[in-house]
Amino acid sequence: ETGVTQTPRHLVMGMTNKKSLKCEQHLGHNAMYWYKQSAKKPLELMFVYNFKEQTENNSVPSRFSPECPNSSHLFLHLHTLQPEDSALYLCASSQDPVQETQYFGPGTRLLVL
Amino acid sequence: DQQVKQNSPSLSVQEGRISILNCDYTNSMFDYFLWYKKYPAEGPTFLISISSIKDKNEDGRFTVFLNKSAKHLSLHIVPSQPGDSAVYFCAASAQTGANNLFFGTGTRLTVIP
């Protein structure tokens, strides 16, 4: 595997479910990111991790809980989501979190019923 | 309020001609700009970037122009090819922003054979 991978690619969940999105990067990068893209809206940064430490939380509701066990893996734990949370969730990585080009995974298309 | 704007949601160009995609920004602190290309069911792919110390950067068929006084950048693709058909996103960051990329809403380019 090369680049940034994300699983699952598609997810349908009810509002009471708990699920997790997984991201893995094979680029040797030190920074990882979660973005959300809703229909007709620009990508919005959710979380930034640098060397496994969270350095940015863009006022994201607590029903989204990130986890970064090491520099290669990033999770987004979801629980009690709302239908308006339905969106494309993209993971990205960069060598360092200071004006480095970010490389994106294919995304997880999430539908909350 | 959106800090990066792509006011043209779509653009159609004949194969072999020049494609010009535009982007405007409002934050004068932005000093690093990127263009990403996105195919359906894939994540955004980095295309080209430019630092605010330059006003032009060229990579093969792709050239990005930056006009700091107008807070405007553009991506030129010449000659355009059918494989260039995709959604193009403009993004910007400020050196103090911990690599928080602000994205536009994208322009869908269709290159007609």
CSV table of C-alpha atoms in Angstrom, one decimal:
chain,number,residue,atom,x,y,z
A,1,GLU,CA,0.0,0.0,0.0
A,2,THR,CA,1.2,3.5,-0.8
A,3,GLY,CA,0.0,6.9,0.1
A,4,VAL,CA,-2.9,7.5,2.4
A,5,THR,CA,-5.6,4.9,2.8
A,6,GLN,CA,-9.0,5.1,4.5
A,7,THR,CA,-11.5,2.5,5.6
A,8,PRO,CA,-14.3,2.1,5.2
A,9,ARG,CA,-15.0,3.9,2.0
A,10,HIS,CA,-18.7,4.0,2.7
A,11,LEU,CA,-20.6,3.9,6.0
A,12,VAL,CA,-24.2,4.1,6.9
A,13,MET,CA,-25.1,4.4,10.5
A,14,GLY,CA,-28.0,5.2,12.8
A,15,MET,CA,-27.9,8.1,15.2
A,16,THR,CA,-27.4,5.7,18.2
A,17,ASN,CA,-24.6,3.7,16.6
A,18,LYS,CA,-20.9,3.9,17.4
A,19,LYS,CA,-18.5,3.5,14.6
A,20,SER,CA,-14.9,4.4,13.8
A,21,LEU,CA,-13.1,5.7,10.7
A,22,LYS,CA,-9.6,4.6,10.1
A,23,CYS,CA,-6.7,6.3,8.2
A,24,GLU,CA,-3.3,5.0,7.6
A,25,GLN,CA,-0.4,6.8,5.8
A,26,HIS,CA,2.6,5.1,4.3
A,27,LEU,CA,4.6,8.2,3.5
A,28,GLY,CA,6.6,8.5,6.7
A,29,HIS,CA,4.9,11.8,7.6
A,30,ASN,CA,4.6,13.3,11.0
A,31,ALA,CA,1.4,15.2,10.8
A,32,MET,CA,-2.1,13.9,10.1
A,33,TYR,CA,-5.5,15.6,9.6
A,34,TRP,CA,-9.2,15.0,9.5
A,35,TYR,CA,-11.3,17.1,7.2
A,36,LYS,CA,-15.0,17.2,6.6
A,37,GLN,CA,-16.6,18.0,3.2
A,38,SER,CA,-20.3,18.6,3.2
A,39,ALA,CA,-22.3,19.1,0.0
A,40,LYS,CA,-21.7,22.5,-1.6
A,41,LYS,CA,-19.2,23.5,1.1
A,42,PRO,CA,-15.5,23.7,1.2
A,43,LEU,CA,-13.3,21.2,3.0
A,44,GLU,CA,-13.3,22.1,6.7
A,45,LEU,CA,-10.4,21.2,8.9
A,46,MET,CA,-11.5,19.2,12.0
A,47,PHE,CA,-8.3,18.0,13.8
A,48,VAL,CA,-4.6,18.2,13.4
A,49,TYR,CA,-2.1,15.8,15.0
A,50,ASN,CA,1.6,16.4,15.0
A,51,PHE,CA,3.8,13.6,16.2
A,52,LYS,CA,0.8,11.9,17.7
A,53,GLU,CA,-0.2,15.0,19.7
A,54,GLN,CA,-3.4,16.9,18.9
A,55,THR,CA,-2.5,20.5,18.0
A,56,GLU,CA,-5.7,21.7,16.5
A,57,ASN,CA,-9.4,21.2,17.2
A,58,ASN,CA,-11.5,23.4,15.1
A,59,SER,CA,-14.5,23.6,17.4
A,60,VAL,CA,-15.7,20.1,16.5
A,61,PRO,CA,-18.6,18.6,18.5
A,62,SER,CA,-17.6,16.0,21.1
A,63,ARG,CA,-19.6,13.3,19.2
A,64,PHE,CA,-16.4,13.2,17.0
A,65,SER,CA,-13.5,11.8,18.9
A,66,PRO,CA,-10.1,11.5,17.2
A,67,GLU,CA,-7.3,9.1,18.2
A,68,CYS,CA,-3.7,9.0,17.0
A,69,PRO,CA,-1.9,6.0,18.4
A,70,ASN,CA,1.2,6.6,16.2
A,71,SER,CA,2.3,8.8,13.4
A,72,SER,CA,1.0,6.4,10.8
A,73,HIS,CA,-2.5,5.8,12.1
A,74,LEU,CA,-5.4,8.1,12.8
A,75,PHE,CA,-8.9,7.2,13.8
A,76,LEU,CA,-12.1,9.2,14.1
A,77,HIS,CA,-14.6,7.7,16.6
A,78,LEU,CA,-18.2,8.5,16.0
A,79,HIS,CA,-21.2,8.3,18.3
A,80,THR,CA,-24.7,9.7,18.5
A,81,LEU,CA,-24.2,11.5,15.3
A,82,GLN,CA,-26.9,13.7,13.6
A,83,PRO,CA,-28.1,13.5,10.0
A,84,GLU,CA,-26.3,16.8,9.3
A,85,ASP,CA,-23.1,15.0,10.0
A,86,SER,CA,-23.5,13.1,6.8
A,87,ALA,CA,-20.5,14.1,4.6
A,88,LEU,CA,-17.3,13.0,3.1
A,89,TYR,CA,-14.6,12.6,5.7
A,90,LEU,CA,-11.1,13.0,4.4
A,91,CYS,CA,-7.8,12.1,6.1
A,92,ALA,CA,-4.6,13.8,5.1
A,93,SER,CA,-0.9,13.8,6.1
A,94,SER,CA,2.1,16.0,5.6
A,95,GLN,CA,5.8,15.8,6.5
A,96,ASP,CA,5.4,18.4,9.2
A,97,PRO,CA,2.5,20.7,10.1
A,98,VAL,CA,4.1,23.9,8.9
A,99,GLN,CA,3.1,24.9,5.4
A,100,GLU,CA,3.8,21.5,4.0
A,101,THR,CA,1.8,20.0,1.2
A,102,GLN,CA,-0.9,17.7,2.5
A,103,TYR,CA,-1.6,14.4,0.8
A,104,PHE,CA,-5.2,13.1,1.0
A,105,GLY,CA,-6.8,9.7,1.3
A,106,PRO,CA,-9.9,8.8,-0.8
A,107,GLY,CA,-12.3,9.6,2.0
A,108,THR,CA,-15.1,7.9,3.8
A,109,ARG,CA,-18.6,8.7,2.6
A,110,LEU,CA,-20.8,8.8,5.7
A,111,LEU,CA,-24.6,8.7,5.8
A,112,VAL,CA,-26.3,9.2,9.1
A,113,LEU,CA,-29.9,8.0,9.2
B,1,ASP,CA,-17.3,33.7,6.2
B,2,GLN,CA,-15.3,32.0,3.5
B,3,GLN,CA,-11.7,33.1,3.3
B,4,VAL,CA,-11.1,31.4,0.0
B,5,LYS,CA,-13.5,31.7,-2.9
B,6,GLN,CA,-13.9,30.1,-6.2
B,7,ASN,CA,-16.7,31.9,-7.8
B,8,SER,CA,-17.0,29.7,-10.9
B,9,PRO,CA,-18.6,26.3,-10.0
B,10,SER,CA,-17.9,25.0,-13.5
B,11,LEU,CA,-15.8,25.6,-16.6
B,12,SER,CA,-15.9,23.9,-20.1
B,13,VAL,CA,-12.9,24.1,-22.4
B,14,GLN,CA,-12.1,22.6,-25.8
B,15,GLU,CA,-9.2,20.1,-25.9
B,16,GLY,CA,-6.0,21.9,-26.7
B,17,ARG,CA,-7.1,25.3,-25.5
B,18,ILE,CA,-6.1,27.0,-22.3
B,19,SER,CA,-8.1,26.5,-19.1
B,20,ILE,CA,-8.0,29.3,-16.5
B,21,LEU,CA,-9.3,28.6,-13.1
B,22,ASN,CA,-9.6,31.5,-10.7
B,23,CYS,CA,-9.5,31.9,-6.9
B,24,ASP,CA,-9.8,34.9,-4.6
B,25,TYR,CA,-8.9,35.2,-0.9
B,26,THR,CA,-9.7,37.7,1.8
B,27,ASN,CA,-7.1,37.0,4.5
B,28,SER,CA,-3.9,39.1,3.9
B,29,MET,CA,-2.0,36.7,6.2
B,30,PHE,CA,-2.2,33.9,3.7
B,31,ASP,CA,1.3,33.3,2.3
B,32,TYR,CA,1.1,29.8,0.8
B,33,PHE,CA,-1.3,28.7,-1.8
B,34,LEU,CA,-2.0,25.3,-3.4
B,35,TRP,CA,-4.1,23.8,-6.1
B,36,TYR,CA,-5.6,20.3,-5.7
B,37,LYS,CA,-7.4,18.2,-8.3
B,38,LYS,CA,-10.1,15.8,-7.4
B,39,TYR,CA,-11.5,12.9,-9.4
B,40,PRO,CA,-14.8,11.3,-8.4
B,41,ALA,CA,-14.4,8.7,-5.6
B,42,GLU,CA,-10.8,9.8,-4.9
B,43,GLY,CA,-9.3,12.3,-2.5
B,44,PRO,CA,-7.8,15.6,-3.6
B,45,THR,CA,-4.4,15.2,-5.3
B,46,PHE,CA,-1.8,17.9,-4.9
B,47,LEU,CA,-1.1,19.7,-8.2
B,48,ILE,CA,1.0,22.8,-7.7
B,49,SER,CA,1.8,25.4,-5.1
B,50,ILE,CA,3.1,28.9,-4.8
B,51,SER,CA,4.6,30.9,-2.0
B,52,SER,CA,3.8,34.6,-1.6
B,53,ILE,CA,7.4,35.6,-2.3
B,54,LYS,CA,6.8,34.5,-6.0
B,55,ASP,CA,4.2,35.6,-8.5
B,56,LYS,CA,4.4,32.6,-10.8
B,57,ASN,CA,5.2,29.0,-10.6
B,58,GLU,CA,5.2,26.6,-13.5
B,59,ASP,CA,5.2,22.8,-13.7
B,60,GLY,CA,4.8,21.4,-17.1
B,61,ARG,CA,1.3,22.3,-18.5
B,62,PHE,CA,0.3,23.9,-15.2
B,63,THR,CA,1.2,27.4,-14.1
B,64,VAL,CA,-0.1,29.2,-11.1
B,65,PHE,CA,-0.1,33.0,-11.0
B,66,LEU,CA,-0.4,35.0,-7.8
B,67,ASN,CA,-1.5,38.7,-7.6
B,68,LYS,CA,-1.1,39.6,-3.9
B,69,SER,CA,-2.4,43.2,-4.3
B,70,ALA,CA,-5.6,41.8,-5.7
B,71,LYS,CA,-5.6,38.8,-3.4
B,72,HIS,CA,-6.2,36.6,-6.5
B,73,LEU,CA,-4.6,33.5,-7.9
B,74,SER,CA,-5.2,31.6,-11.0
B,75,LEU,CA,-4.3,28.2,-12.5
B,76,HIS,CA,-3.6,28.0,-16.2
B,77,ILE,CA,-3.6,24.6,-17.9
B,78,VAL,CA,-2.3,24.6,-21.4
B,79,PRO,CA,-2.9,22.7,-23.5
B,80,SER,CA,-6.0,21.2,-21.8
B,81,GLN,CA,-6.5,17.5,-22.1
B,82,PRO,CA,-9.6,15.4,-21.5
B,83,GLY,CA,-7.8,13.7,-18.6
B,84,ASP,CA,-7.7,17.1,-16.9
B,85,SER,CA,-11.5,17.0,-16.4
B,86,ALA,CA,-11.9,17.0,-12.6
B,87,VAL,CA,-12.8,19.3,-9.7
B,88,TYR,CA,-10.0,21.8,-8.9
B,89,PHE,CA,-9.7,23.2,-5.4
B,90,CYS,CA,-7.7,26.3,-4.4
B,91,ALA,CA,-6.3,26.3,-0.8
B,92,ALA,CA,-4.4,28.8,1.3
B,93,SER,CA,-2.6,28.9,4.6
B,94,ALA,CA,-0.8,31.4,6.8
B,95,GLN,CA,2.6,30.7,8.3
B,96,THR,CA,1.1,31.1,11.8
B,97,GLY,CA,-1.8,28.8,11.1
B,98,ALA,CA,-0.3,25.4,12.0
B,99,ASN,CA,-0.9,24.3,8.4
B,100,ASN,CA,-4.6,25.0,8.6
B,101,LEU,CA,-5.5,24.9,5.0
B,102,PHE,CA,-8.5,26.9,3.9
B,103,PHE,CA,-10.2,25.6,0.8
B,104,GLY,CA,-12.5,27.0,-1.8
B,105,THR,CA,-15.6,25.2,-2.9
B,106,GLY,CA,-14.0,24.0,-6.2
B,107,THR,CA,-14.4,24.5,-9.9
B,108,ARG,CA,-15.5,21.6,-12.1
B,109,LEU,CA,-13.4,21.6,-15.3
B,110,THR,CA,-14.7,19.7,-18.3
B,111,VAL,CA,-12.3,19.4,-21.2
B,112,ILE,CA,-14.3,18.6,-24.4
B,113,PRO,CA,-12.5,16.3,-26.9
